[in-house]
XYZ file of C-alpha atoms in Angstrom:
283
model
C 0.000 0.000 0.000
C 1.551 3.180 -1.187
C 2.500 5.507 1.768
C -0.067 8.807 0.744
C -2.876 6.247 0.790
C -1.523 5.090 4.471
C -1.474 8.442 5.200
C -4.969 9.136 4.180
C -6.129 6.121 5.941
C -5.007 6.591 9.127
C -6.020 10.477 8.734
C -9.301 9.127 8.674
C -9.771 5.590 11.028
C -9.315 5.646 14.354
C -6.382 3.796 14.997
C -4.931 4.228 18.446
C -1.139 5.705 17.800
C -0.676 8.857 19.173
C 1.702 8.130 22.396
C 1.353 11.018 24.090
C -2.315 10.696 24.792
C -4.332 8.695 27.286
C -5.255 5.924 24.255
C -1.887 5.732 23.194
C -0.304 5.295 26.932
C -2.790 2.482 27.565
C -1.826 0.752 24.222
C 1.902 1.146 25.108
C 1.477 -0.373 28.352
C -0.787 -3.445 26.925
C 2.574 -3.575 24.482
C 4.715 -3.775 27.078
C 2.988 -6.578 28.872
C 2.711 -8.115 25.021
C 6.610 -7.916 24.322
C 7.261 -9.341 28.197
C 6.416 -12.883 26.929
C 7.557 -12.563 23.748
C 11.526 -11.837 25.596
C 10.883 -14.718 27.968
C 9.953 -17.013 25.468
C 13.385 -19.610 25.001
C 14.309 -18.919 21.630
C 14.185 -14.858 22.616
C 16.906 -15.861 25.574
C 19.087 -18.063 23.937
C 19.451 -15.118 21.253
C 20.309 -12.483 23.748
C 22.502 -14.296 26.061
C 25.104 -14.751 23.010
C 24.515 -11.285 22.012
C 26.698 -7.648 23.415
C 24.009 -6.071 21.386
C 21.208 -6.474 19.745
C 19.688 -5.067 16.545
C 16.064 -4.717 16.249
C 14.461 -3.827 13.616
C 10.704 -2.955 13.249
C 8.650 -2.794 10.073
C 5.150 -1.381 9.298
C 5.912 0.527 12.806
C 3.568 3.713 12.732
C 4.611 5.395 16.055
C 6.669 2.748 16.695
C 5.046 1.978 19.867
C 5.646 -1.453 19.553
C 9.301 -1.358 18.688
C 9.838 0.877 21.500
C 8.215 -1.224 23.872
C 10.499 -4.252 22.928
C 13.500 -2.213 23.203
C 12.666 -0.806 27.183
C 11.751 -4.717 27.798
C 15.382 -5.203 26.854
C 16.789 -2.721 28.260
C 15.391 -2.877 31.370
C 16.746 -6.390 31.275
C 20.475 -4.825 31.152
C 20.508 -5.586 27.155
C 22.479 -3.083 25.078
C 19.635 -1.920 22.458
C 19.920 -0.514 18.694
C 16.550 0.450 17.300
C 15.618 1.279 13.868
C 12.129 1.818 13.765
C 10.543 1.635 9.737
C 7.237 2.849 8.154
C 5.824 4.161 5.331
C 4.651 7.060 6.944
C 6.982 10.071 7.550
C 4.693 11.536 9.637
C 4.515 8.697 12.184
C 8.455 8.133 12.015
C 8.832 12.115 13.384
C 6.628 10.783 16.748
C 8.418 7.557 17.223
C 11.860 9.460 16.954
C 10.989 12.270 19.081
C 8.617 10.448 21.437
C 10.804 6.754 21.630
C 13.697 8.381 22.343
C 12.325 10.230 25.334
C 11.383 7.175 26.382
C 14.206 5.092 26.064
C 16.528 7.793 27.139
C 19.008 6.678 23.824
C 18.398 7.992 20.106
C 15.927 6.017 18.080
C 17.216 5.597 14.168
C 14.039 6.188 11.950
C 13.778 5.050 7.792
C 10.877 5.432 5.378
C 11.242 2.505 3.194
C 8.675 -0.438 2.345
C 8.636 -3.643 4.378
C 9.034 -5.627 1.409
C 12.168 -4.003 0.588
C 14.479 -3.849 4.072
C 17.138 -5.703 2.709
C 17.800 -3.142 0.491
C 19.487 -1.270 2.945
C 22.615 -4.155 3.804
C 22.298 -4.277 7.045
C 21.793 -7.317 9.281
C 19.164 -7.712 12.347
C 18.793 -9.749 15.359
C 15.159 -9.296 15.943
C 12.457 -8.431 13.387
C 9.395 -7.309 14.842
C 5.481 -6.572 12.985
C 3.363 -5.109 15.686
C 0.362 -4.262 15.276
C -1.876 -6.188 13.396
C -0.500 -4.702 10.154
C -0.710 -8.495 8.201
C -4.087 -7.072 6.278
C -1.773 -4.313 4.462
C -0.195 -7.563 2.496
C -2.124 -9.964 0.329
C -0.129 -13.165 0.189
C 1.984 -12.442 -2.918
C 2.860 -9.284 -1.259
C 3.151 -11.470 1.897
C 5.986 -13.673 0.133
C 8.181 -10.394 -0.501
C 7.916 -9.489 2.770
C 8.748 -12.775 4.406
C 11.512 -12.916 1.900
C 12.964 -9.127 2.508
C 12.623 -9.593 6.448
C 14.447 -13.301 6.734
C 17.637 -11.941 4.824
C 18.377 -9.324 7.004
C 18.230 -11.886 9.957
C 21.036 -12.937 11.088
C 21.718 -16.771 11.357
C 19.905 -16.833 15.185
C 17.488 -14.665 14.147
C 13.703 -14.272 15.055
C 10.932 -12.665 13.435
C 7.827 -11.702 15.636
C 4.609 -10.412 14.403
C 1.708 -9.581 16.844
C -1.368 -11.145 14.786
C -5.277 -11.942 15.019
C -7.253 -14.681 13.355
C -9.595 -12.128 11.049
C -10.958 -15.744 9.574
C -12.532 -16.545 12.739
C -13.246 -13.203 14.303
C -15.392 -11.703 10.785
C -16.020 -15.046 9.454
C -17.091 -17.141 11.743
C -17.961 -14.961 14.521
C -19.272 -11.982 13.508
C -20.187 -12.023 10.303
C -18.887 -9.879 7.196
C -20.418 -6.769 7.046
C -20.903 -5.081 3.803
C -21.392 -1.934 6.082
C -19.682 -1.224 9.068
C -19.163 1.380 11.866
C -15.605 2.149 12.635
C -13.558 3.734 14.906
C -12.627 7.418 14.825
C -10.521 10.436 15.799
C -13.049 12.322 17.879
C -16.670 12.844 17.443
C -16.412 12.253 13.901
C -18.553 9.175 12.278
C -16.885 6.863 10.231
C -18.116 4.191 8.065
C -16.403 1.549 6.124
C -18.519 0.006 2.853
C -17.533 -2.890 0.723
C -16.463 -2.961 -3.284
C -15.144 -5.552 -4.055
C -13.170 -8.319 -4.214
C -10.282 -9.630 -6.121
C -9.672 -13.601 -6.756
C -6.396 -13.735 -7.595
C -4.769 -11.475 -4.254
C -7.668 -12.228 -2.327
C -8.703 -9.075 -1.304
C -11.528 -7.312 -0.305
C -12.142 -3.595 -1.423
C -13.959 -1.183 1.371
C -14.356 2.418 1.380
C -13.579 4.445 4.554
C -16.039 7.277 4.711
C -16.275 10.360 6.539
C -20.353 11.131 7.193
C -19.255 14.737 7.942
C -17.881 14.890 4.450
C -14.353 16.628 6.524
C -12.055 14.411 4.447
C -12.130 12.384 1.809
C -13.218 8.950 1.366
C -10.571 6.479 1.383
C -10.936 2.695 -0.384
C -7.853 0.261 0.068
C -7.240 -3.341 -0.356
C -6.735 -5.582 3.247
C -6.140 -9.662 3.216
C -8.231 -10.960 5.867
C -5.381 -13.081 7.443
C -6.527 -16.433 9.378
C -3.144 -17.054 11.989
C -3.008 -20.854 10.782
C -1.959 -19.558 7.247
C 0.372 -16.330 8.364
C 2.101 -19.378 10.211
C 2.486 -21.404 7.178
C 3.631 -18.201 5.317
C 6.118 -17.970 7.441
C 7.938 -21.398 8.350
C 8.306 -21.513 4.516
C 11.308 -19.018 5.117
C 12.281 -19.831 8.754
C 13.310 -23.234 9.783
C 10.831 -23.144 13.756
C 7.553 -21.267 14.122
C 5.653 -20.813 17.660
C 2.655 -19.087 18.126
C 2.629 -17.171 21.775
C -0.552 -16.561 22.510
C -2.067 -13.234 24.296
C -4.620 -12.369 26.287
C -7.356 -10.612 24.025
C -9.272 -13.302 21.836
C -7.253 -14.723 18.864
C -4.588 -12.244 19.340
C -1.536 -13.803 19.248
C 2.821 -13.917 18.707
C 3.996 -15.480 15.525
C 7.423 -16.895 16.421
C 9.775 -17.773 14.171
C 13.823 -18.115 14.255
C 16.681 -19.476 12.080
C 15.991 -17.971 8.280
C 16.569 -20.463 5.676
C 17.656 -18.104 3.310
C 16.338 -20.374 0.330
C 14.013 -17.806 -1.348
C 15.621 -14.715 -1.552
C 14.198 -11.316 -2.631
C 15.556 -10.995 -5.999
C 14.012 -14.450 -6.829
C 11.046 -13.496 -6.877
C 10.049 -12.103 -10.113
C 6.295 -10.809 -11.471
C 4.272 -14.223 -12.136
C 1.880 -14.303 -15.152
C -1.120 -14.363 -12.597
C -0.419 -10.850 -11.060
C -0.136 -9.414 -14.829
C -3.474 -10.407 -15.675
C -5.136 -9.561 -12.179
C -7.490 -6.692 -13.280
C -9.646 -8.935 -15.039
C -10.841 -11.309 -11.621
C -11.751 -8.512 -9.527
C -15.457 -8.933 -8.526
């Protein structure tokens, strides 16, 4: 998803990523109890007891809330922390630099470059971490870059985590999908979300995010509605272990995974014939 249409989503949802306020205080908190279990899980130890430092690395960060509640959990564990925190969104990066290094009391290195496209930069990672639910963003070719980018800029000990939530079960099978829906917003403001379309071959659903004020524009993307069992599978194609940690709000969950295999790399992956021809199965 291109970064100005990130940046007109979020102008418009209600997405919980300003730091500073009450919202954004609880949600770093619930991160920090999040990121707790994913450092005490074995594979997180073993890592950082061989390690001086370690290199983190988090993609699709917004605010970087999550990246900078992984690094305190480290720290505060006596672990020697460099952060680079990586969005789309120059506007978010300017809050998690200002507001994560406040936090962390150390300067927080900040990048606008694609998730799909991290090892273009040459530099090598201890821990990769997704947080935030931001799996929808990728359909599952997309998905494939991603996985590919992130697990060669791992180093061989490596591990990826992404904080995830099984969308099959919670729309699907629980509540339903909703050709209209209510969402959350900034303020007073009423936001609803409306469905147009979907496309076979990425397997994504089209929805509208409207404004009923008319303040801003309407906004339609393209979101994968990620079940957990196949994000797993996604991943474990480029990682030799996966574990799935999971936390304490529904389906929410950790995807664990360490060791990349470094089979599949990036610049394998060339445009398929499928993709090409795409516009012609949307429904």
């Amino acid at each position: 998803m291109p970064g100005r249409l990130l940046e007109d989503l979020y102008g418009v949802i209600g997405w919980v990523e300003d730091p500073y306020s009450d919202a954004g205080r609880r949600r770093f908190e619930k991160a920090l109890e999040c990121l707790k279990k994913f450092v005490e899980h074995s594979w997180v130890k073993e890592l950082v007891e061989s390690k001086r430092e370690v290199r983190v690395l988090e993609v699709c960060s917004g605010t970087g809330i999550g990246g900078v509640a992984l690094a305190k959990t480290l720290i505060d564990r006596g672990v020697e922390v460099h952060l680079l925190i990586t969005d789309l969104r120059s506007s978010a990066l300017r809050v998690a630099s200002e507001w994560g290094s406040s936090v962390l009391g150390v300067d927080v290195d900040t990048r606008v470059i694609d998730a799909r496209k991290v090892h273009l930069m040459g530099e090598v990672f201890d821990i990769v971490l997704m947080f935030g639910y931001s799996a929808p963003h990728f359909n599952p070719w997309e998905t494939v870059r991603l996985l590919a980018s992130v697990s060669s800029v791992l180093g061989d000990k490596g591990v990826f985590v992404a904080e995830e939530s099984d969308r099959r079960y919670n729309i699907f099978l629980v509540q339903g999908y909703k050709h209209v829906l209510p969402e959350p917003s900034k303020g007073e403001v009423p936001i609803i979300s409306v469905h147009g379309g979907y496309d076979i071959v990425k397997g994504t659903v089209r929805r509208s995010y409207i404004d009923l004020t008319g303040g801003k524009k309407p906004v339609t993307v393209e979101t994968f509605l990620w079940g957990l069992a196949e994000l797993a599978a996604f991943t474990w194609i480029f990682f030799e272990d996966v574990d799935l940690t999971p936390l304490d709000r529904g389906t929410a969950s950790l995807i664990v995974a360490r060791e990349p295999r470094r089979r599949i790399l990036p610049g394998d992956l060339k445009e398929p014939s499928i993709l090409k021809e795409s516009e012609q199965c949307k429904h």
